[in-house]
mmCIF file of C-alpha atoms in Angstrom:
data_model
loop_
_atom_site.group_PDB
_atom_site.id
_atom_site.type_symbol
_atom_site.label_atom_id
_atom_site.label_comp_id
_atom_site.label_asym_id
_atom_site.label_seq_id
_atom_site.Cartn_x
_atom_site.Cartn_y
_atom_site.Cartn_z
ATOM 1 C CA MET A 1 0.000 0.000 0.000
ATOM 2 C CA ARG A 2 2.867 2.334 0.832
ATOM 3 C CA VAL A 3 4.520 1.522 -2.486
ATOM 4 C CA GLY A 4 1.389 2.485 -4.326
ATOM 5 C CA TRP A 5 1.200 5.851 -2.630
ATOM 6 C CA ARG A 6 4.872 6.528 -3.308
ATOM 7 C CA LYS A 7 4.447 5.651 -6.974
ATOM 8 C CA LEU A 8 1.415 7.911 -7.272
ATOM 9 C CA ARG A 9 3.322 10.761 -5.591
ATOM 10 C CA ARG A 10 6.254 10.388 -7.985
ATOM 11 C CA THR A 11 3.886 10.323 -10.988
ATOM 12 C CA THR A 12 2.113 13.510 -9.822
ATOM 13 C CA GLN A 13 5.379 15.317 -9.243
ATOM 14 C CA SER A 14 6.693 14.401 -12.693
ATOM 15 C CA ALA A 15 3.455 15.541 -14.299
ATOM 16 C CA THR A 16 3.695 18.891 -12.502
ATOM 17 C CA LEU A 17 7.267 19.323 -13.663
ATOM 18 C CA ASP A 18 6.241 18.520 -17.225
ATOM 19 C CA ASP A 19 3.486 21.159 -17.071
ATOM 20 C CA GLU A 20 5.936 23.759 -15.767
ATOM 21 C CA VAL A 21 8.415 22.960 -18.509
ATOM 22 C CA THR A 22 5.643 23.162 -21.110
ATOM 23 C CA ASP A 23 4.457 26.544 -19.787
ATOM 24 C CA ALA A 24 7.973 27.888 -19.781
ATOM 25 C CA GLY A 25 8.502 26.706 -23.354
ATOM 26 C CA SER A 26 5.252 28.246 -24.566
ATOM 27 C CA SER A 27 6.014 31.581 -22.881
ATOM 28 C CA THR A 28 9.486 31.581 -24.426
ATOM 29 C CA GLU A 29 7.978 30.833 -27.819
ATOM 30 C CA ASN A 30 5.437 33.663 -27.400
ATOM 31 C CA ASN A 31 8.182 36.082 -26.459
ATOM 32 C CA THR A 32 10.177 35.001 -29.469
ATOM 33 C CA ASN A 33 7.153 35.504 -31.730
ATOM 34 C CA ASN A 34 6.503 38.963 -30.260
ATOM 35 C CA GLU A 35 10.104 39.949 -30.791
ATOM 36 C CA ASN A 36 9.936 38.709 -34.360
ATOM 37 C CA ASN A 37 6.720 40.647 -34.993
ATOM 38 C CA THR A 38 8.236 43.794 -33.498
ATOM 39 C CA SER A 39 11.364 43.469 -35.591
ATOM 40 C CA ASN A 40 9.256 42.820 -38.697
ATOM 41 C CA ASP A 41 7.140 45.904 -38.002
ATOM 42 C CA ALA A 42 10.241 48.023 -37.480
ATOM 43 C CA ARG A 43 11.783 46.664 -40.646
ATOM 44 C CA LEU A 44 8.561 47.383 -42.548
ATOM 45 C CA ARG A 45 8.454 50.948 -41.225
ATOM 46 C CA GLN A 46 12.038 51.487 -42.251
ATOM 47 C CA GLN A 47 11.292 50.203 -45.735
ATOM 48 C CA GLN A 48 8.261 52.481 -46.012
ATOM 49 C CA GLN A 49 10.250 55.476 -44.820
ATOM 50 C CA LYS A 50 13.015 54.701 -47.282
ATOM 51 C CA LYS A 51 10.468 54.365 -50.104
ATOM 52 C CA ARG A 52 8.898 57.671 -49.093
ATOM 53 C CA ARG A 53 12.286 59.406 -49.137
ATOM 54 C CA LEU A 54 13.070 58.037 -52.581
ATOM 55 C CA ASP A 55 9.642 59.069 -53.874
ATOM 56 C CA LEU A 56 10.104 62.593 -52.519
ATOM 57 C CA LYS A 57 13.533 62.815 -54.137
ATOM 58 C CA ALA A 58 12.017 61.757 -57.467
ATOM 59 C CA HIS A 59 9.210 64.283 -56.933
ATOM 60 C CA GLU A 60 11.752 67.045 -56.258
ATOM 61 C CA LEU A 61 13.720 66.054 -59.358
ATOM 62 C CA LEU A 62 10.529 66.221 -61.397
ATOM 63 C CA LYS A 63 9.838 69.683 -60.018
ATOM 64 C CA GLN A 64 13.343 70.897 -60.817
ATOM 65 C CA LEU A 65 13.011 69.657 -64.405
ATOM 66 C CA MET A 66 9.827 71.697 -64.859
ATOM 67 C CA VAL A 67 11.323 74.777 -63.209
ATOM 68 C CA LEU A 68 14.356 74.578 -65.479
ATOM 69 C CA GLN A 69 12.203 74.170 -68.570
ATOM 70 C CA LYS A 70 10.062 77.180 -67.542
ATOM 71 C CA LYS A 71 13.137 79.359 -66.984
ATOM 72 C CA GLN A 72 14.502 78.419 -70.389
ATOM 73 C CA LYS A 73 11.157 79.161 -71.975
ATOM 74 C CA ASP A 74 10.872 82.564 -70.286
ATOM 75 C CA SER A 75 14.417 83.546 -71.200
ATOM 76 C CA HIS A 76 13.860 82.443 -74.780
ATOM 77 C CA GLN A 77 10.686 84.489 -75.080
ATOM 78 C CA SER A 78 12.374 87.554 -73.601
ATOM 79 C CA THR A 79 15.355 87.405 -75.974
ATOM 80 C CA ASN A 80 13.503 86.510 -79.175
ATOM 81 C CA ASN A 81 10.761 88.363 -80.937
ATOM 82 C CA GLY A 82 9.264 85.227 -82.469
ATOM 83 C CA SER A 83 10.829 85.184 -85.915
ATOM 84 C CA ASN A 84 12.192 81.654 -85.528
ATOM 85 C CA HIS A 85 10.669 80.937 -82.140
ATOM 86 C CA ASN A 86 8.925 77.723 -83.100
ATOM 87 C CA SER A 87 11.914 76.213 -84.849
ATOM 88 C CA ARG A 88 14.244 76.800 -81.907
ATOM 89 C CA ASN A 89 11.902 75.884 -79.071
ATOM 90 C CA ASN A 90 10.442 72.614 -80.322
ATOM 91 C CA SER A 91 13.071 70.540 -78.519
ATOM 92 C CA GLY A 92 12.117 71.921 -75.086
ATOM 93 C CA PRO A 93 8.779 70.153 -74.508
ATOM 94 C CA SER A 94 9.911 66.935 -76.177
ATOM 95 C CA SER A 95 13.102 66.720 -74.100
ATOM 96 C CA LEU A 96 11.146 67.421 -70.913
ATOM 97 C CA LEU A 97 8.601 64.740 -71.792
ATOM 98 C CA ARG A 98 11.367 62.211 -72.471
ATOM 99 C CA SER A 99 12.970 62.991 -69.107
ATOM 100 C CA ILE A 100 9.632 62.615 -67.321
ATOM 101 C CA LYS A 101 8.894 59.300 -69.015
ATOM 102 C CA TYR A 102 12.320 57.960 -68.036
ATOM 103 C CA LEU A 103 11.843 59.095 -64.430
ATOM 104 C CA VAL A 104 8.395 57.481 -64.263
ATOM 105 C CA GLU A 105 9.800 54.288 -65.756
ATOM 106 C CA VAL A 106 12.513 54.130 -63.092
ATOM 107 C CA ARG A 107 10.232 55.252 -60.256
ATOM 108 C CA PRO A 108 6.523 54.635 -61.132
ATOM 109 C CA SER A 109 5.369 55.552 -57.623
ATOM 110 C CA VAL A 110 6.309 59.201 -58.248
ATOM 111 C CA LEU A 111 2.947 59.622 -59.985
ATOM 112 C CA GLN A 112 1.236 58.987 -56.642
ATOM 113 C CA THR A 113 3.594 61.156 -54.599
ATOM 114 C CA CYS A 114 2.778 64.632 -53.306
ATOM 115 C CA ASP A 115 4.702 67.059 -51.135
ATOM 116 C CA SER A 116 3.598 68.833 -47.970
ATOM 117 C CA ASN A 117 1.358 71.142 -50.018
ATOM 118 C CA ARG A 118 -0.383 68.180 -51.703
ATOM 119 C CA LEU A 119 1.161 69.076 -55.051
ATOM 120 C CA TYR A 120 1.087 66.076 -57.362
ATOM 121 C CA PRO A 121 3.028 65.954 -60.664
ATOM 122 C CA LEU A 122 -0.042 67.210 -62.531
ATOM 123 C CA HIS A 123 -0.283 70.230 -60.227
ATOM 124 C CA LEU A 124 3.403 70.953 -60.821
ATOM 125 C CA ALA A 125 2.952 70.765 -64.586
ATOM 126 C CA CYS A 126 0.095 73.284 -64.447
ATOM 127 C CA LEU A 127 1.882 75.523 -61.958
ATOM 128 C CA TYR A 128 5.101 75.753 -63.954
ATOM 129 C CA SER A 129 3.451 76.163 -67.371
ATOM 130 C CA ALA A 130 4.498 72.840 -68.844
ATOM 131 C CA HIS A 131 3.673 72.014 -72.459
ATOM 132 C CA TRP A 132 0.277 70.528 -73.195
ATOM 133 C CA THR A 133 1.888 67.209 -74.181
ATOM 134 C CA VAL A 134 3.349 66.906 -70.673
ATOM 135 C CA ILE A 135 -0.014 67.658 -69.076
ATOM 136 C CA GLN A 136 -1.730 65.164 -71.360
ATOM 137 C CA TYR A 137 0.777 62.514 -70.287
ATOM 138 C CA PHE A 138 0.037 63.148 -66.599
ATOM 139 C CA VAL A 139 -3.706 63.109 -67.247
ATOM 140 C CA GLU A 140 -3.448 59.737 -68.996
ATOM 141 C CA HIS A 141 -1.191 58.362 -66.226
ATOM 142 C CA ASP A 142 -2.954 59.571 -63.107
ATOM 143 C CA PRO A 143 -3.325 56.694 -60.613
ATOM 144 C CA ALA A 144 -3.711 59.156 -57.733
ATOM 145 C CA GLN A 145 -6.631 60.948 -59.454
ATOM 146 C CA SER A 146 -4.933 64.275 -58.834
ATOM 147 C CA LEU A 147 -7.378 65.985 -61.207
ATOM 148 C CA GLN A 148 -9.927 65.884 -58.399
ATOM 149 C CA LYS A 149 -7.539 66.850 -55.589
ATOM 150 C CA THR A 150 -6.777 70.350 -54.416
ATOM 151 C CA ALA A 151 -3.323 71.631 -53.602
ATOM 152 C CA THR A 152 -2.754 74.033 -50.731
ATOM 153 C CA THR A 153 -0.733 77.126 -51.544
ATOM 154 C CA GLY A 154 1.350 79.112 -49.121
ATOM 155 C CA ASN A 155 -1.248 81.870 -48.758
ATOM 156 C CA GLY A 156 -4.121 79.529 -47.946
ATOM 157 C CA PHE A 157 -5.691 78.753 -51.327
ATOM 158 C CA GLU A 158 -6.885 75.249 -52.202
ATOM 159 C CA ILE A 159 -7.163 74.906 -55.957
ATOM 160 C CA LEU A 160 -7.419 72.238 -58.636
ATOM 161 C CA PRO A 161 -5.093 71.706 -61.621
ATOM 162 C CA LEU A 162 -7.570 73.522 -63.900
ATOM 163 C CA HIS A 163 -7.412 76.581 -61.647
ATOM 164 C CA PHE A 164 -3.615 76.497 -61.764
ATOM 165 C CA ALA A 165 -3.676 76.271 -65.551
ATOM 166 C CA SER A 166 -6.180 79.135 -65.851
ATOM 167 C CA TRP A 167 -4.177 81.433 -63.610
ATOM 168 C CA ARG A 168 -0.933 80.495 -65.392
ATOM 169 C CA ASN A 169 -2.481 81.456 -68.732
ATOM 170 C CA HIS A 170 -2.075 78.070 -70.406
ATOM 171 C CA PRO A 171 -3.107 77.689 -74.058
ATOM 172 C CA ALA A 172 -6.609 76.590 -74.955
ATOM 173 C CA LYS A 173 -5.324 73.112 -75.855
ATOM 174 C CA THR A 174 -4.272 72.484 -72.257
ATOM 175 C CA ILE A 175 -7.597 73.764 -70.933
ATOM 176 C CA GLN A 176 -9.473 71.425 -73.254
ATOM 177 C CA ILE A 177 -7.478 68.429 -72.015
ATOM 178 C CA LEU A 178 -8.158 69.248 -68.364
ATOM 179 C CA ILE A 179 -11.850 69.974 -68.929
ATOM 180 C CA LYS A 180 -12.367 66.765 -70.885
ATOM 181 C CA ALA A 181 -10.759 64.745 -68.099
ATOM 182 C CA TYR A 182 -12.659 66.460 -65.257
ATOM 183 C CA PRO A 183 -15.444 68.830 -66.432
ATOM 184 C CA GLN A 184 -16.785 69.352 -62.902
ATOM 185 C CA ALA A 185 -13.810 71.595 -62.151
ATOM 186 C CA LEU A 186 -15.342 74.373 -64.260
ATOM 187 C CA SER A 187 -18.061 75.007 -61.691
ATOM 188 C CA MET A 188 -15.877 74.497 -58.602
ATOM 189 C CA HIS A 189 -14.676 77.688 -56.935
ATOM 190 C CA THR A 190 -11.849 78.268 -54.518
ATOM 191 C CA GLU A 191 -12.763 78.162 -50.864
ATOM 192 C CA ARG A 192 -10.984 81.448 -50.294
ATOM 193 C CA GLY A 193 -12.153 84.150 -52.691
ATOM 194 C CA GLN A 194 -14.925 82.050 -54.282
ATOM 195 C CA TRP A 195 -13.216 82.255 -57.681
ATOM 196 C CA LEU A 196 -13.912 80.094 -60.710
ATOM 197 C CA PRO A 197 -11.261 79.304 -63.350
ATOM 198 C CA LEU A 198 -12.540 82.247 -65.431
ATOM 199 C CA HIS A 199 -11.899 84.639 -62.540
ATOM 200 C CA LEU A 200 -8.360 83.331 -62.148
ATOM 201 C CA ALA A 201 -7.716 83.653 -65.876
ATOM 202 C CA CYS A 202 -8.749 87.321 -65.752
ATOM 203 C CA ARG A 203 -6.614 87.813 -62.643
ATOM 204 C CA SER A 204 -3.500 86.647 -64.499
ATOM 205 C CA GLY A 205 -2.898 90.231 -65.650
ATOM 206 C CA PRO A 206 -2.263 91.868 -69.014
ATOM 207 C CA GLN A 207 -0.909 88.604 -70.452
ATOM 208 C CA CYS A 208 -4.344 86.942 -70.204
ATOM 209 C CA SER A 209 -5.069 85.535 -73.655
ATOM 210 C CA LEU A 210 -8.361 85.908 -75.461
ATOM 211 C CA GLU A 211 -8.320 82.242 -76.548
ATOM 212 C CA LEU A 212 -8.178 81.108 -72.920
ATOM 213 C CA VAL A 213 -11.098 83.322 -71.905
ATOM 214 C CA GLN A 214 -13.148 82.220 -74.910
ATOM 215 C CA GLU A 215 -12.581 78.545 -74.113
ATOM 216 C CA LEU A 216 -13.613 78.962 -70.467
ATOM 217 C CA VAL A 217 -16.708 80.985 -71.374
ATOM 218 C CA GLN A 218 -17.802 78.505 -74.049
ATOM 219 C CA GLN A 219 -17.396 75.582 -71.669
ATOM 220 C CA HIS A 220 -19.114 77.305 -68.705
ATOM 221 C CA PRO A 221 -21.131 80.459 -69.617
ATOM 222 C CA ALA A 222 -22.555 80.736 -66.092
ATOM 223 C CA ALA A 223 -19.144 81.884 -64.878
ATOM 224 C CA LEU A 224 -19.795 85.312 -66.437
ATOM 225 C CA THR A 225 -22.369 86.122 -63.732
ATOM 226 C CA HIS A 226 -20.677 84.369 -60.809
ATOM 227 C CA GLY A 227 -19.590 86.799 -58.110
ATOM 228 C CA GLY A 228 -16.669 86.178 -55.817
ATOM 229 C CA SER A 229 -16.429 86.845 -52.112
ATOM 230 C CA ALA A 230 -16.358 90.609 -52.827
ATOM 231 C CA SER A 231 -19.164 90.310 -55.433
ATOM 232 C CA GLU A 232 -16.649 90.779 -58.241
ATOM 233 C CA LEU A 233 -17.498 89.349 -61.662
ATOM 234 C CA PRO A 234 -14.886 88.254 -64.214
ATOM 235 C CA LEU A 235 -15.282 91.641 -65.922
ATOM 236 C CA HIS A 236 -14.355 93.394 -62.664
ATOM 237 C CA CYS A 237 -11.239 91.232 -62.420
ATOM 238 C CA ALA A 238 -10.340 91.921 -66.050
ATOM 239 C CA CYS A 239 -10.543 95.694 -65.489
ATOM 240 C CA TYR A 240 -8.746 95.667 -62.151
ATOM 241 C CA TYR A 241 -5.877 93.489 -63.430
ATOM 242 C CA GLN A 242 -5.579 95.476 -66.657
ATOM 243 C CA ASN A 243 -6.478 92.839 -69.222
ATOM 244 C CA SER A 244 -6.239 93.646 -72.905
ATOM 245 C CA PHE A 245 -8.944 95.489 -74.811
ATOM 246 C CA ALA A 246 -9.855 92.299 -76.705
ATOM 247 C CA VAL A 247 -10.556 90.387 -73.470
ATOM 248 C CA ILE A 248 -12.625 93.199 -71.938
ATOM 249 C CA GLU A 249 -14.542 93.664 -75.185
ATOM 250 C CA TYR A 250 -15.333 89.955 -75.365
ATOM 251 C CA LEU A 251 -16.528 89.790 -71.749
ATOM 252 C CA THR A 252 -18.624 92.923 -72.209
ATOM 253 C CA LEU A 253 -20.340 91.623 -75.339
ATOM 254 C CA LYS A 254 -20.976 88.232 -73.759
ATOM 255 C CA SER A 255 -22.380 89.701 -70.548
ATOM 256 C CA PRO A 256 -23.669 93.287 -71.026
ATOM 257 C CA GLU A 257 -25.404 93.222 -67.638
ATOM 258 C CA ALA A 258 -22.008 92.981 -65.954
ATOM 259 C CA LEU A 259 -21.383 96.648 -66.824
ATOM 260 C CA THR A 260 -23.929 97.741 -64.211
ATOM 261 C CA ALA A 261 -22.857 95.251 -61.543
ATOM 262 C CA LYS A 262 -21.127 96.628 -58.475
ATOM 263 C CA THR A 263 -18.650 95.112 -56.107
ATOM 264 C CA ARG A 264 -19.143 95.067 -52.371
ATOM 265 C CA GLU A 265 -17.654 98.578 -52.176
ATOM 266 C CA GLY A 266 -19.728 99.944 -55.060
ATOM 267 C CA TRP A 267 -17.252 99.752 -57.941
ATOM 268 C CA THR A 268 -18.445 99.074 -61.472
ATOM 269 C CA PRO A 269 -16.184 97.753 -64.266
ATOM 270 C CA LEU A 270 -16.110 101.212 -65.832
ATOM 271 C CA THR A 271 -14.910 102.989 -62.704
ATOM 272 C CA LEU A 272 -12.342 100.247 -62.156
ATOM 273 C CA ALA A 273 -11.103 100.693 -65.713
ATOM 274 C CA ALA A 274 -10.712 104.430 -65.154
ATOM 275 C CA ALA A 275 -9.051 103.982 -61.770
ATOM 276 C CA ARG A 276 -6.569 101.448 -63.146
ATOM 277 C CA ASP A 277 -5.586 103.691 -66.071
ATOM 278 C CA LEU A 278 -6.776 101.444 -68.869
ATOM 279 C CA SER A 279 -6.615 102.663 -72.451
ATOM 280 C CA LEU A 280 -9.002 105.327 -73.669
ATOM 281 C CA ASP A 281 -10.374 102.886 -76.242
ATOM 282 C CA THR A 282 -11.390 100.508 -73.448
ATOM 283 C CA ILE A 283 -13.013 103.231 -71.352
ATOM 284 C CA TYR A 284 -14.792 104.722 -74.374
ATOM 285 C CA PHE A 285 -16.063 101.302 -75.454
ATOM 286 C CA MET A 286 -17.518 100.609 -72.019
ATOM 287 C CA ALA A 287 -18.901 104.126 -71.535
ATOM 288 C CA ARG A 288 -20.844 103.993 -74.801
ATOM 289 C CA ARG A 289 -22.688 100.894 -73.588
ATOM 290 C CA CYS A 290 -23.553 102.210 -70.138
ATOM 291 C CA PRO A 291 -23.674 106.032 -70.135
ATOM 292 C CA HIS A 292 -26.023 106.104 -67.135
ATOM 293 C CA VAL A 293 -23.452 104.255 -65.063
ATOM 294 C CA LEU A 294 -20.844 106.817 -66.084
ATOM 295 C CA ILE A 295 -23.078 109.677 -64.944
ATOM 296 C CA ASN A 296 -24.158 108.050 -61.681
ATOM 297 C CA GLN A 297 -20.642 107.097 -60.638
ATOM 298 C CA THR A 298 -18.787 110.237 -61.680
ATOM 299 C CA LYS A 299 -19.130 111.717 -58.217
ATOM 300 C CA HIS A 300 -17.944 108.483 -56.588
ATOM 301 C CA PHE A 301 -14.897 108.307 -58.830
ATOM 302 C CA GLN A 302 -14.045 111.984 -58.308
ATOM 303 C CA GLN A 303 -14.036 111.437 -54.565
ATOM 304 C CA GLN A 304 -11.686 108.503 -54.939
ATOM 305 C CA GLN A 305 -9.446 110.460 -57.290
ATOM 306 C CA GLN A 306 -9.295 113.429 -54.924
ATOM 307 C CA SER A 307 -8.256 111.232 -52.016
ATOM 308 C CA TYR A 308 -5.567 109.509 -54.071
ATOM 309 C CA ASN A 309 -3.901 110.355 -57.347
ATOM 310 C CA TYR A 310 -3.152 107.062 -59.139
ATOM 311 C CA ASN A 311 -0.537 108.663 -61.379
ATOM 312 C CA SER A 312 1.751 110.336 -58.856
ATOM 313 C CA GLY A 313 0.659 109.099 -55.443
ATOM 314 C CA TRP A 314 0.251 112.660 -54.088
ATOM 315 C CA SER A 315 -2.963 113.974 -52.563
ATOM 316 C CA SER A 316 -4.794 116.692 -54.482
ATOM 317 C CA PRO A 317 -4.467 120.313 -53.287
ATOM 318 C CA SER A 318 -7.311 121.409 -51.074
ATOM 319 C CA CYS A 319 -7.595 124.961 -52.462
ATOM 320 C CA SER A 320 -6.517 126.892 -55.513
ATOM 321 C CA THR A 321 -3.452 129.125 -55.522
ATOM 322 C CA GLY A 322 -3.827 132.852 -55.629
ATOM 323 C CA SER A 323 -2.187 136.135 -54.617
ATOM 324 C CA SER A 324 -2.184 136.565 -50.879
ATOM 325 C CA ASP A 325 -0.127 139.723 -50.478
ATOM 326 C CA SER A 326 -2.961 141.697 -48.883
ATOM 327 C CA SER A 327 -4.120 138.866 -46.646
ATOM 328 C CA SER A 328 -3.086 138.484 -43.053
ATOM 329 C CA SER A 329 -0.152 136.360 -42.000
ATOM 330 C CA SER A 330 -2.370 133.777 -40.288
ATOM 331 C CA SER A 331 -4.623 133.268 -43.312
ATOM 332 C CA SER A 332 -1.588 133.247 -45.578
ATOM 333 C CA SER A 333 0.089 130.526 -43.548
ATOM 334 C CA SER A 334 -3.111 128.464 -43.451
ATOM 335 C CA ASP A 335 -3.622 128.822 -47.216
ATOM 336 C CA THR A 336 -0.015 127.852 -47.845
ATOM 337 C CA SER A 337 -0.358 124.742 -45.713
ATOM 338 C CA LEU A 338 -3.511 123.785 -47.603
ATOM 339 C CA ARG A 339 -1.973 124.401 -50.998
ATOM 340 C CA GLN A 340 1.134 122.325 -50.422
ATOM 341 C CA PRO A 341 0.610 118.673 -51.350
ATOM 342 C CA HIS A 342 1.723 116.243 -48.697
ATOM 343 C CA ARG A 343 3.003 112.744 -49.165
ATOM 344 C CA ARG A 344 0.530 110.150 -47.893
ATOM 345 C CA SER A 345 1.757 107.398 -45.639
ATOM 346 C CA ARG A 346 2.014 103.868 -46.985
ATOM 347 C CA GLU A 347 -0.837 102.736 -44.791
ATOM 348 C CA ASP A 348 -3.083 105.510 -46.161
ATOM 349 C CA GLU A 349 -2.084 104.679 -49.719
ATOM 350 C CA ARG A 350 -2.809 100.994 -49.161
ATOM 351 C CA THR A 351 -6.230 101.811 -47.689
ATOM 352 C CA THR A 352 -7.179 104.289 -50.413
ATOM 353 C CA ASN A 353 -5.936 102.127 -53.251
ATOM 354 C CA ASP A 354 -8.030 99.186 -52.068
ATOM 355 C CA VAL A 355 -10.981 98.823 -54.433
ATOM 356 C CA SER A 356 -12.726 96.120 -52.419
ATOM 357 C CA LEU A 357 -11.204 93.224 -54.363
ATOM 358 C CA PRO A 358 -9.350 90.589 -52.342
ATOM 359 C CA ASN A 359 -5.581 90.484 -52.212
ATOM 360 C CA SER A 360 -3.681 89.448 -55.300
ATOM 361 C CA PHE A 361 -3.801 85.714 -55.927
ATOM 362 C CA ASN A 362 -0.239 84.467 -55.921
ATOM 363 C CA PRO A 363 0.339 80.686 -55.728
ATOM 364 C CA ASP A 364 4.112 81.151 -56.113
ATOM 365 C CA MET A 365 4.832 81.354 -52.400
ATOM 366 C CA GLN A 366 8.236 80.604 -50.907
ATOM 367 C CA ASP A 367 7.351 77.048 -49.982
ATOM 368 C CA ILE A 368 6.147 76.182 -53.492
ATOM 369 C CA SER A 369 8.234 78.011 -56.059
#
């Protein structure tokens, strides 16, 4: 009987030891698996970070190629009058396209890479005035669907590639490619300023082309009557940013009611044209089509012109000059002080020169250009 109890005790003790050994082995195996998983996760993160760095380097190289091509194009246009412009500049777009294709072939993920401002390759091509063949290539190879994504500029604007192309005064061929790929962008305005592509085209300045404006108006006529955050129509922008006579004439004929529209501060296109020193042909053309506006706003414009002279920057004299020999010394000194024009401070000039339109739209901030 004693032997049986001893045998049972030894069997129980061995079973307990086996269980302890098994538990220790399983815990060691779990720790080993956890360490392996941790090392695998760390290795995966390192690989992802390395891939991201390489993609950003390829993205930066792509940007530098476009910047270089734009500088060469601008220098060529400034030094040549266009006699043999086409024959000498044909190699620029083709060489850039070949370089881009080679870069995409080596690093395909660059097409899905954006920088801190969410600028994809298509945004860069529109921002730096790339040739329409380059933009067509990015539109056809757009796995990231960047046509529908906005890029954030340094001064707080969020705009689409079509808005970039409109503000950069791209040719009508480029606009057609972008509109065909994503027509909804025509009716999408910027969150800040409430501007459509037509507004941005008119805000590009005197270099705004008539073909670009015609293409945008034909594709989206409702943009002619769309007011921005300051109630400015495209015709207001065209007058304020000193567009050519052909552009202003086209916008006026397409939307005659815009001549009587006022901004938030009460400016009409005609008064803006006069305040911004547009040509007499432009002012005469607009005045003939809205003489009542000219009469009603003459007083308003005279007040603005008296407070600030757009030609010289000096305030207008407050009284006319005359002989004051027989007048008293006090009246003579007061008249002299009134007659002498005084230089306005920069803050006063900035306030007086503001015609209720928002600040100039400038995507080329320091962190983008």
